[in-house]
Structure formats: structure tokens, C-alpha cells
């Protein structure tokens, strides 16, 4: 997969071009747009290029001839000349520095110019030595913010977003499968459990040609270098900066190995204890009786079954009580991607989306969805080109017109800003024209817990909020969640029939599994949405589904598994 790396380079190019004395705004915007497009692609640009050449690249939104040329250059030579030259002029690690909260591109450059900060280590030193607070335009508060940002950065270090890791793992699996060398092959580890971030990839293979598989694994185009390689296990560092374990086992052990390497560790430990109590021994090769005879191992189902447990989906295997449920045959039937009939959080180019309404609708239809809710931003989100009441009225009429033309059902909505004081960013009469109202927080994220809690509850108590979108506002590895008393807020959601969103965007995944768990203590429902800003983002749904399964949600608890007519009955009426 080239996507992550190329998107990073384009973002860096944009950052560096923006520093140039010469006004190069269009070029900067072009690179930023290209970075956004590529980072959210699920198909590898390398594959697109291989199949359809530069023309194929140019079919992607926001990719013109020049940028397509740069992509080609990178795929063929591993470098982009323009980038290398800019890098000489600005030897700054923009990619990582701008990940720190409080560090935009401008500030990053300023710190380089004034005190020579080139990378994260330099920044850490500057913070420790209090060199930043005295600089013009910074001050003590910025220094504190950067310090917190650094801590946040460290805590996420080395763990990659599921949304970047899973497509990479799938590309590797496909490659190995296509080689004809493997009998069975599956992704295991935290990626199979759909954890929001993964530490490394685990790929499990059964094959009678282990040597050839190991050789091939080392030589894949995705590999930066081999870390260790033995007869049945190879660990490589991938170009995207993640390590990957590839293991080969006998077909007769595949189920036991898959169970073992899927984990998680605590789940495995508990399973092993159960095995011991039953007089068995469980390991990655199989389940064995006292005499060392294998009693199970070919499939996972077999292993669980011999231990007296129902098989459970990987997303549940976190030792959160699932083993007891499996033993008493009471596992919940989790929501499946096929159950989801619509997406209630979709943007168009009427605010910060990249595509017109019609295109988003056509793409959703192609994916088999029956309806989508159009949730463009409101006026406070001026940088997202949010609309005021007047524009919204016209926009909603536009949705009606589009509905008359046929195609899948488009629901009228908005992503309404919950303002600092808890009021909503549109007038009631505009809100009343919509099928439902999705609300979220985008500004003043640093309010104290008390004030934040009051803010959200006030919004809910208005009676105008149907869905609370990306509730905690965290960005994985980049921004902490807002400080809010979720118990109080969930209680208010229950009282006001507010549906809680599971935002599927890879760096949001919000609510996450833990918070879904907490929310299930209340009589609330959930909506698994993609927050799409372009058609391809709709493929993110599977990450939200993963989160929902990790939170043990059944179909009944997820509102967008309902057909539109039934769904509409759940929303507030005016
Ligand atoms: P990660 O890579 O940090 O995102 O998380 P995992 O769960 O993929 O962990 P990883 O790659 O270290 O190991 C893959 C699986 O192998 C893990 O989920 C369970 C199993 N495993 C690893 N180490 C142990 C261990 O010491 N004991 C047991 N019972 N299982 C282990
Ligand atoms: Ca792993
Ligand atoms: Ca591993
Ligand atoms: Zn949104």
C-alpha cells in the first residue's frame, strides 16, 4: 500500500509550499486535496496505477496531471524530486510535528526559524527547557498545550489506525493467496478483533511449502526490511511503518493457531485455564488430552466446542465476560454489516464534502444502501462552509427535488453545531423542516467537565436533537476526548430519545467500544454512520461495525438497520 506514505508526502509538500514567500495558494490547496483523497482511499493507488496508469489516477477526485505524475514517480522510483528539493530547503519533520495538538504548519515553521526545532525530540527539549513560552505568538498556555499534545502523541506511538492497517493486511493476504503457495490464510491479532489501533499485523497461513512462503513474504513490495526470519515465522517491517508477523502452520493446526494468534492475550489465558480444568492442554498447535493426543485443532469452532463454549466473533474476544456467556450459550447475536440499510451522516459539497448530492446518493445506492441522511454543516463551521438558515431552507428544498428524481431515499438533516452555551446553530423553524437532526460539538473543546456536561444536556433538553454525532470528539493519536460526564449525558439521551452515533471515520471511531459498553447501561439506541465527505468514505462503515460488535451491539440496538419508514418514527415530531 502506497496510500499512507504518499498522502503524508503530499501533506508535507503542501505545508512547505505554504511557507514560500511566493503566493502559491492554489498549489498548496491542490496538494492538500490530493492528500485527503489518497489517505481515504481503500484501494491502493499502486494498484490503480498498475491497472489503469496515470489516467486511472487522474480519475480520482482532486488528482490532476501534475500530481498524478508525482504519484507515478513515487511508485516507480520511491522518491518525488519536488519533495526532496523542498526538504533540503526546509529540513523539518512536518508529518510528525503537525500531529501534535497545538502545532499547525505555521507554528511548526516558526519554531524551526526561531529556536531550530526540526523534529519531535527537539520539540520535547524545547518544552522541557521552557523555551517556547517566551516566543512571540506562543506564551505559557501554548507551551502547556504542546506538552499535553506530546504526551498524547507518545501514548499512541507505534499503534496504527485500524483504517490504515486493515487495507494493508488485506493487500498482503491477497498477494500471498494469489501466489498459490498457501492453503488457508487469514488475518489474526488485533486487526481481526477490529481494535481501533493495531500494534503489528499478524497473518496466519497454512501451507505445505513454508519455505517458499517465507521467501515470498520477505520480498513483497510492501516490505522495507526483514527483521527476523525462520522456517515458519517471518517478521518484516513494512514501508508504512508497521511490523508484520507472518506464520505458517500445518493445516491440521490452523484453527488452534488462528484462535491463539487472534487473542487477545487475556482471553487466551482464560481459555487455557478452562482447558486445564477439563484435563486438556491448549496451545497454538491444538487442544490435547492427557496422553498428548490432539482432540481439536483444525477449526476454531472445534476448539471452542471441545472446551464447552460456543464460537464467538473475534470482536468479542477481550475477556470482558464473553467466555461466561459462551459457556452458558447466551452470546448476543451481534449486528452485521449486511443489517445496515442506511447511513445517517453524509456530507456533500454544500458544505465541506467533495461531491454533489447526486453522486453521493448514487454511490450509496451502489453499495446497496436504501437511504442516506444528508448532514451538511451549519454556519458556525465557517471553515467547513457551513450554511445559515436561509441557505439551509434552499438546501433542504434541493434534497426534496433530488428525491423526486428517484434513486435511493435522501433524508433531510444537518450536522448542527452545539454552541458553547448548549444552544443549536439553527433556528427552530429550520430544524423543524428536517426529517431528523444530528448535532455535534466542534468548537470550545476544552471546557471544564461541569460546563461541558451542562452544554450537552442543554442541547438534548431542547428536544431538537435526534442523533449525537461523534460524541467525545476525540481524534485517535491526535486529540483527547472532551471532558464530559458520560453517565449524566447518557441519562439525558435516554430521557430525550437521543440516539448515540458510532462514527466510522478511521481516526474518530466515536463512540468507541468502551463507551458503547457504558452506554448500554441506559435505554439508548445507536446509529453506525460513516461521516462521509466523499463517496469512497462510505467504505469506512466496516470500522464502525467493528466498534459496534466490540461493544456487543445487536441489530435491535442499531437504528439504521430499520427501513426508512420505521426509522422516521423514532425521531422527534413537530
Ligand atoms: P497488538 O499487536 O498490540 O495490536 O495486539 P495483538 O492482540 O495483535 O497482539 P500480538 O500481535 O502481540 O499477539 C497476537 C496474539 O497472540 C495475541 O492477541 C494473543 C496471542 N499472544 C501473544 N502473546 C501471548 C502470550 O504471552 N500468551 C498468550 N496466551 N497469548 C499470546
Ligand atoms: Ca498484532
Ligand atoms: Ca504480533
Ligand atoms: Zn460530519
Coordinates of C-alpha atoms and ligand atoms in Angstrom, one line a residue:
X1 CA 0.0 0.0 0.0
X2 CA 1.4 3.4 -1.0
X3 CA -1.6 5.4 0.2
X4 CA -0.5 6.4 3.7
X5 CA 3.1 7.4 2.7
X6 CA 2.1 9.3 -0.4
X7 CA -0.6 11.2 1.4
X8 CA 1.9 12.1 4.1
X9 CA 4.4 13.4 1.5
X10 CA 1.7 15.5 -0.2
X11 CA 0.6 17.0 3.1
X12 CA 4.3 17.9 3.8
X13 CA 4.7 19.4 0.3
X14 CA 1.6 21.5 0.9
X15 CA 3.0 22.6 4.3
X16 CA 6.3 23.5 2.8
X17 CA 4.8 25.3 -0.2
X18 CA 2.7 27.3 2.1
X19 CA 5.9 28.7 3.7
X20 CA 7.2 30.1 0.4
X21 CA 7.3 33.8 0.0
X22 CA 5.7 33.5 -3.3
X23 CA 2.0 33.1 -3.1
X24 CA 1.3 29.5 -4.1
X25 CA -2.1 29.1 -2.6
X26 CA -3.6 27.0 -5.5
X27 CA -0.8 24.6 -5.5
X28 CA -1.0 24.2 -1.7
X29 CA -4.7 23.5 -1.9
X30 CA -4.2 21.1 -4.7
X31 CA -1.7 19.0 -2.7
X32 CA -3.8 19.1 0.4
X33 CA -6.9 17.9 -1.5
X34 CA -4.8 15.2 -3.1
X35 CA -3.5 14.1 0.3
X36 CA -7.1 13.9 1.6
X37 CA -8.3 11.9 -1.4
X38 CA -5.4 9.4 -1.1
X39 CA -5.5 9.0 2.6
X40 CA -9.1 8.0 2.5
X41 CA -8.8 5.6 -0.5
X42 CA -9.4 2.0 0.4
X43 CA -7.9 0.8 -2.9
X44 CA -4.1 1.2 -3.2
X45 CA -3.0 3.9 -5.6
X46 CA -0.3 1.5 -6.6
X47 CA -3.0 -0.9 -7.8
X48 CA -4.9 1.8 -9.6
X49 CA -1.7 2.9 -11.3
X50 CA -0.9 -0.7 -12.2
X51 CA -4.3 -1.3 -13.7
X52 CA -5.1 2.0 -15.4
X53 CA -1.9 4.0 -15.4
X54 CA -1.7 7.8 -15.0
X55 CA -5.2 8.2 -16.5
X56 CA -6.6 5.9 -13.7
X57 CA -5.0 8.2 -11.1
X58 CA -6.5 11.3 -12.8
X59 CA -10.0 9.8 -12.4
X60 CA -9.7 10.3 -8.6
X61 CA -11.2 13.5 -7.3
X62 CA -8.7 16.2 -6.9
X63 CA -5.9 14.5 -8.8
X64 CA -4.7 16.4 -11.8
X65 CA -1.9 15.7 -14.2
X66 CA 1.0 17.1 -12.2
X67 CA 0.0 15.2 -9.0
X68 CA -0.7 12.0 -10.9
X69 CA 2.9 12.4 -12.3
X70 CA 4.2 12.7 -8.7
X71 CA 2.4 9.5 -7.7
X72 CA 3.8 7.7 -10.7
X73 CA 7.3 9.0 -9.8
X74 CA 7.0 7.7 -6.3
X75 CA 5.7 4.3 -7.3
X76 CA 8.5 3.9 -9.9
X77 CA 11.4 5.4 -8.1
X78 CA 10.5 5.6 -4.4
X79 CA 11.1 9.3 -4.5
X80 CA 9.5 12.6 -5.5
X81 CA 12.0 15.1 -6.8
X82 CA 10.0 18.1 -5.9
X83 CA 9.6 16.8 -2.3
X84 CA 13.4 16.1 -2.0
X85 CA 14.2 19.6 -3.1
X86 CA 11.7 21.2 -0.7
X87 CA 13.1 19.0 2.1
X88 CA 16.5 20.5 1.6
X89 CA 15.1 23.9 1.9
X90 CA 13.0 23.0 5.0
X91 CA 14.6 20.1 6.9
X92 CA 11.6 19.8 9.2
X93 CA 9.6 16.7 10.2
X94 CA 6.3 18.2 9.4
X95 CA 4.5 14.9 9.3
X96 CA 5.0 14.2 13.0
X97 CA 5.3 17.7 14.3
X98 CA 1.9 18.7 12.9
X99 CA 0.4 15.7 14.6
X100 CA 1.0 17.3 17.9
X101 CA -2.0 19.2 19.2
X102 CA -1.4 23.0 19.1
X103 CA 1.2 22.7 16.3
X104 CA -0.1 23.8 12.9
X105 CA 2.2 24.1 9.9
X106 CA 2.8 27.8 10.6
X107 CA 3.8 27.3 14.2
X108 CA 6.0 24.3 13.3
X109 CA 7.9 26.6 10.9
X110 CA 8.0 29.4 13.4
X111 CA 9.6 27.1 16.0
X112 CA 12.1 26.0 13.4
X113 CA 13.0 29.5 12.4
X114 CA 13.3 30.9 15.9
X115 CA 14.7 28.0 18.0
X116 CA 15.7 25.4 15.4
X117 CA 13.0 22.8 16.2
X118 CA 13.3 20.2 13.5
X119 CA 11.7 17.1 15.0
X120 CA 9.8 15.7 17.9
X121 CA 12.9 15.3 20.1
X122 CA 13.8 18.9 19.5
X123 CA 10.3 19.9 20.4
X124 CA 10.3 17.9 23.6
X125 CA 13.6 19.5 24.7
X126 CA 12.2 23.0 23.9
X127 CA 9.2 22.3 26.1
X128 CA 11.2 20.8 28.9
X129 CA 13.5 23.9 28.9
X130 CA 10.6 26.3 28.7
X131 CA 11.9 27.8 25.5
X132 CA 8.5 28.1 23.9
X133 CA 6.6 30.3 26.4
X134 CA 8.7 33.3 25.7
X135 CA 8.3 33.3 22.0
X136 CA 6.1 35.8 20.2
X137 CA 2.7 34.4 19.5
X138 CA 3.1 31.4 21.9
X139 CA 3.0 32.0 25.6
X140 CA 2.7 29.7 28.6
X141 CA -0.7 28.3 27.6
X142 CA 0.6 27.2 24.2
X143 CA 3.6 25.6 25.8
X144 CA 1.3 23.6 28.1
X145 CA -0.9 22.6 25.2
X146 CA 2.1 21.4 23.3
X147 CA 3.3 19.5 26.3
X148 CA -0.1 17.7 26.6
X149 CA 0.0 17.1 22.8
X150 CA 3.4 15.4 23.2
X151 CA 2.1 13.1 25.9
X152 CA -0.9 12.2 23.7
X153 CA 1.4 11.6 20.8
X154 CA 3.6 9.3 22.9
X155 CA 0.7 7.2 24.1
X156 CA -0.3 6.4 20.6
X157 CA 3.1 5.9 19.2
X158 CA 3.7 2.8 17.3
X159 CA 0.0 2.0 17.0
X160 CA -1.6 2.5 13.7
X161 CA -5.2 3.2 12.9
X162 CA -7.2 0.2 12.0
X163 CA -8.4 2.0 8.9
X164 CA -4.8 2.2 7.6
X165 CA -3.7 -1.2 8.9
X166 CA -6.6 -3.4 7.7
X167 CA -6.3 -2.5 4.0
X168 CA -2.6 -3.1 4.1
X169 CA -3.1 -6.5 5.8
X170 CA -5.7 -7.3 3.1
X171 CA -3.3 -6.4 0.3
X172 CA -0.7 -8.7 1.8
X173 CA -3.2 -11.6 2.2
X174 CA -4.3 -11.2 -1.4
X175 CA -0.8 -11.3 -2.6
X176 CA 0.1 -14.4 -0.7
X177 CA -3.2 -16.1 -1.6
X178 CA -2.7 -15.3 -5.3
X179 CA 0.8 -16.9 -5.2
X180 CA -0.9 -20.3 -4.9
X181 CA 1.5 -21.3 -2.2
X182 CA -1.0 -21.2 0.7
X183 CA -3.9 -23.4 1.6
X184 CA -5.6 -21.2 4.1
X185 CA -4.7 -17.6 5.0
X186 CA -6.3 -15.2 7.5
X187 CA -5.6 -12.0 9.3
X188 CA -5.3 -12.6 13.0
X189 CA -4.4 -10.5 16.1
X190 CA -5.9 -7.1 17.0
X191 CA -6.7 -6.4 13.3
X192 CA -9.0 -9.4 13.3
X193 CA -10.6 -8.2 16.5
X194 CA -11.1 -4.8 14.9
X195 CA -9.3 -2.9 17.6
X196 CA -9.2 0.8 16.9
X197 CA -5.4 0.8 16.6
X198 CA -3.0 -2.1 16.0
X199 CA 0.5 -2.6 17.2
X200 CA 1.5 -5.0 14.5
X201 CA -0.1 -7.2 11.8
X202 CA -0.5 -10.9 12.3
X203 CA -1.0 -13.1 9.3
X204 CA -1.6 -16.8 9.6
X205 CA -1.0 -19.2 6.8
X206 CA -1.4 -23.0 6.4
X207 CA 0.8 -24.4 3.7
X208 CA 2.9 -27.4 2.9
X209 CA 5.5 -25.0 1.3
X210 CA 6.6 -23.0 4.3
X211 CA 10.0 -22.1 2.9
X212 CA 8.6 -20.6 -0.3
X213 CA 6.0 -18.6 1.8
X214 CA 8.7 -17.2 4.0
X215 CA 10.8 -16.3 0.9
X216 CA 7.9 -14.6 -0.7
X217 CA 7.0 -12.7 2.5
X218 CA 10.4 -11.1 2.6
X219 CA 10.3 -10.0 -1.0
X220 CA 6.9 -8.3 -1.1
X221 CA 6.8 -4.8 -2.4
X222 CA 5.3 -3.7 0.9
X223 CA 8.4 -4.7 2.8
X224 CA 11.0 -2.2 4.0
X225 CA 13.3 -4.8 5.6
X226 CA 13.2 -8.2 7.2
X227 CA 13.6 -8.2 11.0
X228 CA 13.8 -11.9 11.6
X229 CA 13.0 -14.9 9.5
X230 CA 12.9 -18.6 10.5
X231 CA 11.4 -21.7 8.9
X232 CA 7.8 -20.9 9.9
X233 CA 7.8 -17.3 11.1
X234 CA 8.9 -14.1 9.5
X235 CA 8.7 -10.6 10.9
X236 CA 9.1 -7.8 8.5
X237 CA 9.0 -4.0 8.8
X238 CA 6.5 -2.7 6.3
X239 CA 7.1 0.6 4.4
X240 CA 4.1 2.1 6.1
X241 CA 6.0 1.8 9.4
X242 CA 4.2 -1.2 10.9
X243 CA 5.7 -4.6 11.6
X244 CA 4.0 -7.7 10.3
X245 CA 4.3 -11.3 11.7
X246 CA 3.7 -14.0 9.1
X247 CA 3.4 -17.5 10.5
X248 CA 2.9 -20.8 8.7
X249 CA 1.3 -23.8 10.4
X250 CA 0.0 -27.2 9.4
X251 CA -3.5 -27.3 8.1
X252 CA -4.4 -29.6 11.0
X253 CA -3.5 -26.9 13.5
X254 CA -4.9 -23.9 11.6
X255 CA -7.9 -23.4 13.8
X256 CA -6.0 -23.7 17.1
X257 CA -3.3 -21.3 15.7
X258 CA -6.0 -18.9 14.5
X259 CA -7.6 -18.9 17.9
X260 CA -4.3 -18.4 19.7
X261 CA -3.0 -15.6 17.5
X262 CA -6.3 -13.8 17.4
X263 CA -6.2 -13.4 21.1
X264 CA -6.4 -11.3 23.0
X265 CA -4.0 -12.5 25.5
X266 CA -6.3 -12.3 28.5
X267 CA -9.0 -14.2 26.6
X268 CA -6.4 -16.9 25.7
X269 CA -5.2 -17.2 29.3
X270 CA -8.8 -17.7 30.5
X271 CA -9.4 -20.3 27.8
X272 CA -6.2 -22.2 28.8
X273 CA -7.4 -22.3 32.4
X274 CA -10.7 -23.9 31.2
X275 CA -8.8 -26.4 29.2
X276 CA -6.7 -27.4 32.2
X277 CA -9.7 -27.8 34.4
X278 CA -11.1 -30.2 31.8
X279 CA -7.8 -32.2 31.7
X280 CA -6.6 -30.8 28.4
X281 CA -3.7 -28.8 27.3
X282 CA -4.3 -25.9 24.9
X283 CA -1.7 -24.2 22.7
X284 CA -1.3 -22.8 19.2
X285 CA -0.9 -26.3 17.8
X286 CA -4.2 -27.7 19.1
X287 CA -6.1 -29.0 22.1
X288 CA -4.5 -32.2 23.5
X289 CA -5.7 -34.7 26.1
X290 CA -3.6 -36.2 28.9
X291 CA -1.9 -38.6 26.6
X292 CA -0.9 -35.8 24.2
X293 CA -3.4 -36.9 21.6
X294 CA -5.0 -34.0 19.6
X295 CA -8.7 -33.6 20.2
X296 CA -9.2 -30.4 18.3
X297 CA -7.2 -28.0 16.1
X298 CA -8.4 -27.9 12.6
X299 CA -11.1 -25.2 13.1
X300 CA -11.7 -22.6 15.8
X301 CA -15.3 -23.9 16.2
X302 CA -13.9 -27.3 17.1
X303 CA -11.5 -25.8 19.8
X304 CA -14.2 -23.8 21.4
X305 CA -16.7 -26.6 21.2
X306 CA -14.5 -29.1 22.9
X307 CA -14.0 -26.6 25.7
X308 CA -17.8 -26.4 26.2
X309 CA -18.1 -22.9 24.6
X310 CA -20.0 -21.5 21.6
X311 CA -17.8 -20.0 19.0
X312 CA -17.8 -16.2 19.2
X313 CA -16.9 -13.4 16.8
X314 CA -13.3 -12.1 17.2
X315 CA -14.5 -8.6 18.1
X316 CA -15.8 -10.0 21.4
X317 CA -12.6 -11.7 22.5
X318 CA -11.3 -9.2 25.0
X319 CA -12.1 -11.1 28.3
X320 CA -15.0 -8.8 29.1
X321 CA -17.3 -11.6 30.1
X322 CA -17.7 -13.2 26.7
X323 CA -16.4 -16.5 27.9
X324 CA -19.0 -16.9 30.6
X325 CA -21.7 -16.1 28.0
X326 CA -20.3 -18.6 25.6
X327 CA -20.3 -21.2 28.3
X328 CA -23.9 -20.6 29.2
X329 CA -24.9 -20.4 25.5
X330 CA -26.1 -16.8 25.9
X331 CA -23.8 -15.0 23.4
X332 CA -25.7 -12.0 21.9
X333 CA -26.3 -12.1 18.1
X334 CA -24.2 -9.2 17.0
X335 CA -25.2 -6.6 14.4
X336 CA -23.7 -7.4 10.9
X337 CA -22.7 -5.1 8.1
X338 CA -25.5 -6.6 5.9
X339 CA -28.0 -5.5 8.5
X340 CA -27.3 -1.8 8.0
X341 CA -29.7 -0.3 5.5
X342 CA -28.7 3.4 5.5
X343 CA -26.1 6.0 6.6
X344 CA -27.3 8.9 8.7
X345 CA -24.2 11.1 8.5
X346 CA -23.2 12.1 5.0
X347 CA -21.8 15.4 3.7
X348 CA -22.0 16.9 0.2
X349 CA -20.3 19.8 -1.4
X350 CA -23.0 22.1 0.0
X351 CA -20.6 22.3 3.0
X352 CA -17.2 20.5 3.3
X353 CA -17.9 17.4 1.3
X354 CA -16.2 16.9 -2.0
X355 CA -19.1 15.6 -4.1
X356 CA -22.5 16.8 -5.1
X357 CA -25.7 15.3 -3.6
X358 CA -26.5 13.2 -6.6
X359 CA -23.1 11.5 -6.7
X360 CA -23.2 10.6 -3.0
X361 CA -26.7 9.2 -3.4
X362 CA -25.6 7.1 -6.5
X363 CA -22.6 5.7 -4.6
X364 CA -24.7 4.8 -1.6
X365 CA -27.1 3.0 -3.9
X366 CA -24.3 1.1 -5.5
X367 CA -23.2 -0.1 -2.0
X368 CA -26.7 -1.4 -1.5
X369 CA -27.9 1.2 1.0
X370 CA -31.6 2.1 0.9
X371 CA -31.3 5.6 2.3
X372 CA -28.8 8.2 3.4
X373 CA -29.2 11.3 5.6
X374 CA -27.6 14.5 4.3
X375 CA -25.9 16.3 7.2
X376 CA -24.1 19.3 6.0
X377 CA -22.6 21.8 8.4
X378 CA -24.2 24.8 10.0
X379 CA -22.9 28.4 9.9
X380 CA -20.5 28.3 12.9
X381 CA -18.4 25.9 11.0
X382 CA -17.4 28.6 8.6
X383 CA -14.1 26.8 7.6
X384 CA -16.3 23.9 6.5
X385 CA -18.5 26.4 4.6
X386 CA -21.4 25.7 6.9
X387 CA -24.8 27.2 5.9
X388 CA -27.1 29.6 7.7
X389 CA -30.9 29.3 8.0
X390 CA -31.6 30.9 4.7
X391 CA -29.2 28.7 2.8
X392 CA -30.4 25.6 4.6
X393 CA -34.0 26.2 3.6
X394 CA -32.9 26.2 -0.1
X395 CA -30.6 23.2 0.5
X396 CA -33.5 21.2 2.0
X397 CA -35.6 22.1 -1.0
X398 CA -32.8 20.8 -3.2
X399 CA -32.9 17.5 -1.3
X400 CA -36.7 17.3 -2.0
X401 CA -36.1 17.8 -5.7
X402 CA -33.4 15.2 -5.8
X403 CA -35.8 12.8 -4.1
X404 CA -38.4 13.5 -6.8
X405 CA -35.9 12.3 -9.4
X406 CA -35.9 8.9 -7.9
X407 CA -32.9 6.9 -6.6
X408 CA -32.5 6.0 -3.0
X409 CA -34.3 7.9 -0.3
X410 CA -32.5 11.0 0.9
X411 CA -33.3 12.2 4.4
X412 CA -33.2 15.9 5.2
X413 CA -30.9 16.7 8.1
X414 CA -27.9 18.8 9.2
X415 CA -24.9 18.4 11.3
X416 CA -25.8 21.1 13.8
X417 CA -23.2 22.7 15.9
X418 CA -23.8 22.5 19.6
X419 CA -22.6 26.0 20.5
X420 CA -20.6 26.8 23.6
X421 CA -23.7 27.5 25.7
X422 CA -25.5 24.4 24.5
X423 CA -27.8 26.2 22.1
X424 CA -28.1 24.9 18.5
X425 CA -26.8 26.7 15.5
X426 CA -30.0 27.0 13.5
X427 CA -33.5 28.4 14.2
X428 CA -36.2 26.0 15.5
X429 CA -38.3 26.5 12.4
X430 CA -35.4 25.4 10.1
X431 CA -34.8 22.4 12.4
X432 CA -38.5 21.5 12.2
X433 CA -38.2 21.2 8.4
X434 CA -35.8 18.3 8.7
X435 CA -36.5 14.6 8.9
X436 CA -34.1 14.4 11.8
X437 CA -31.4 16.5 13.4
X438 CA -27.8 15.3 14.0
X439 CA -25.9 17.5 16.4
X440 CA -22.2 17.6 17.4
X441 CA -19.6 19.7 19.1
X442 CA -16.8 21.2 17.0
X443 CA -15.5 24.2 19.0
X444 CA -14.6 25.0 22.6
X445 CA -13.5 21.5 23.1
X446 CA -11.6 22.4 26.3
X447 CA -14.5 23.4 28.5
X448 CA -14.3 22.1 32.1
X449 CA -16.2 18.8 32.8
X450 CA -19.1 20.5 34.5
X451 CA -19.7 23.1 31.8
X452 CA -19.3 20.6 29.0
X453 CA -21.8 18.3 30.6
X454 CA -24.3 21.1 31.0
X455 CA -23.7 22.2 27.5
X456 CA -24.6 18.8 26.0
X457 CA -27.5 18.2 28.3
X458 CA -29.0 21.6 27.5
X459 CA -28.8 20.7 23.8
X460 CA -30.6 17.4 24.4
X461 CA -33.2 19.0 26.6
X462 CA -34.1 21.4 23.8
X463 CA -35.9 18.5 22.2
X464 CA -34.3 19.1 18.9
X465 CA -31.5 16.6 18.9
X466 CA -32.2 13.2 17.4
X467 CA -28.6 11.9 17.0
X468 CA -25.5 13.0 18.9
X469 CA -22.6 12.7 16.4
X470 CA -19.0 11.7 17.2
X471 CA -19.9 12.2 20.9
X472 CA -16.5 12.5 22.5
X473 CA -14.7 14.4 19.7
X474 CA -11.5 12.5 20.1
X475 CA -9.2 12.0 17.2
X476 CA -7.1 8.9 17.7
X477 CA -3.5 9.6 18.3
X478 CA -4.1 13.3 17.9
X479 CA -6.8 14.8 20.1
X480 CA -8.1 13.6 23.5
X481 CA -11.8 13.2 24.1
X482 CA -13.8 16.1 25.6
X483 CA -14.1 16.0 29.3
X484 CA -17.7 15.2 29.9
X485 CA -19.7 13.1 32.4
X486 CA -20.9 10.5 30.0
X487 CA -23.2 8.8 32.6
X488 CA -25.1 12.0 33.1
X489 CA -25.2 12.7 29.3
X490 CA -26.4 9.1 28.5
X491 CA -29.1 9.6 31.1
X492 CA -30.2 12.8 29.3
X493 CA -30.0 10.9 26.0
X494 CA -32.4 8.2 27.4
X495 CA -34.8 10.9 28.7
X496 CA -34.8 12.8 25.4
X497 CA -34.7 9.9 22.9
X498 CA -31.3 10.9 21.6
X499 CA -29.6 8.3 19.5
X500 CA -25.8 7.9 20.0
X501 CA -23.6 7.8 17.0
X502 CA -20.8 5.4 16.3
X503 CA -18.8 7.5 13.8
X504 CA -16.9 5.1 11.5
X505 CA -14.3 7.5 10.3
X506 CA -10.9 5.8 11.0
X507 CA -9.4 8.4 13.3
X508 CA -12.7 9.0 15.1
X509 CA -14.4 5.7 15.9
X510 CA -16.5 7.5 18.3
X511 CA -18.3 6.2 20.4
X512 CA -15.6 3.6 20.9
X513 CA -16.1 0.1 22.3
X514 CA -15.7 1.1 25.9
X515 CA -18.1 3.9 25.7
X516 CA -20.6 1.8 23.9
X517 CA -20.4 -0.7 26.8
X518 CA -21.1 2.1 29.2
X519 CA -24.0 3.4 27.1
X520 CA -25.6 0.0 27.0
X521 CA -26.5 0.5 30.7
X522 CA -29.1 3.1 29.5
X523 CA -32.1 2.7 27.3
X524 CA -30.5 4.3 24.3
X525 CA -30.0 3.3 20.7
X526 CA -27.1 3.7 18.3
X527 CA -26.6 4.8 14.7
X528 CA -23.5 3.5 12.9
X529 CA -22.6 6.2 10.4
X530 CA -19.6 7.0 8.2
X531 CA -19.4 10.8 8.3
X532 CA -18.5 10.5 4.6
X533 CA -17.1 13.6 2.9
X534 CA -16.8 11.7 -0.4
X535 CA -18.2 8.5 -1.9
X536 CA -15.3 6.3 -1.0
X537 CA -15.6 7.2 2.7
X538 CA -18.8 5.1 2.7
X539 CA -16.5 2.1 2.8
X540 CA -15.5 3.1 6.3
X541 CA -18.7 1.6 7.6
X542 CA -16.9 -1.7 8.4
X543 CA -14.9 0.1 11.1
X544 CA -18.0 1.4 12.8
X545 CA -19.5 -2.1 12.6
X546 CA -16.3 -3.4 14.2
X547 CA -16.7 -0.9 17.1
X548 CA -20.4 -1.8 17.5
X549 CA -19.5 -5.5 17.7
X550 CA -16.8 -4.8 20.1
X551 CA -19.4 -3.1 22.2
X552 CA -21.7 -6.2 21.8
X553 CA -24.4 -4.4 20.0
X554 CA -27.3 -6.4 18.5
X555 CA -29.2 -5.4 15.4
X556 CA -32.1 -4.2 17.6
X557 CA -30.0 -1.5 19.2
X558 CA -28.8 0.0 15.9
X559 CA -31.4 2.3 14.3
X560 CA -30.1 2.3 10.8
X561 CA -30.9 -1.4 10.4
X562 CA -34.5 -0.3 10.2
X563 CA -36.2 0.6 6.8
X564 CA -36.7 4.3 6.4
X565 CA -40.4 4.3 7.3
X566 CA -39.9 2.7 10.6
X567 CA -36.7 4.7 11.3
X568 CA -38.5 8.0 10.8
X569 CA -41.0 7.1 13.6
X570 CA -38.1 7.2 16.1
X571 CA -37.3 10.9 15.5
X572 CA -38.8 13.9 17.2
X573 CA -42.1 15.2 15.7
X574 CA -43.1 18.9 15.5
Ligands
LIG1 P1 -1.3 -5.5 19.0 O1 -0.4 -6.2 18.0 O2 -0.6 -4.9 20.1 O3 -2.3 -4.6 18.4 O4 -2.3 -6.7 19.7 P2 -2.4 -8.2 19.3 O5 -3.5 -8.7 20.1 O6 -2.4 -8.4 17.9 O7 -1.1 -8.8 20.0 P3 0.2 -9.5 19.4 O8 0.5 -9.2 18.0 O9 1.3 -9.3 20.4 O10 -0.1 -11.1 19.5 C1 -1.1 -11.7 18.7 C2 -1.9 -12.6 19.6 O11 -1.1 -13.7 20.0 C3 -2.5 -12.0 20.8 O12 -3.7 -11.4 20.6 C4 -2.6 -13.3 21.7 C5 -1.5 -14.1 21.3 N1 -0.4 -14.0 22.3 C6 0.7 -13.2 22.2 N2 1.4 -13.3 23.3 C7 0.8 -14.2 24.1 C8 1.1 -14.7 25.4 O13 2.1 -14.4 26.0 N3 0.2 -15.6 25.9 C9 -0.9 -15.9 25.2 N4 -1.8 -16.8 25.8 N5 -1.2 -15.5 24.0 C10 -0.4 -14.6 23.5
LIG2 CA1 -0.7 -7.8 16.5
LIG3 CA1 2.3 -9.9 16.5
LIG4 ZN1 -19.8 15.2 9.9

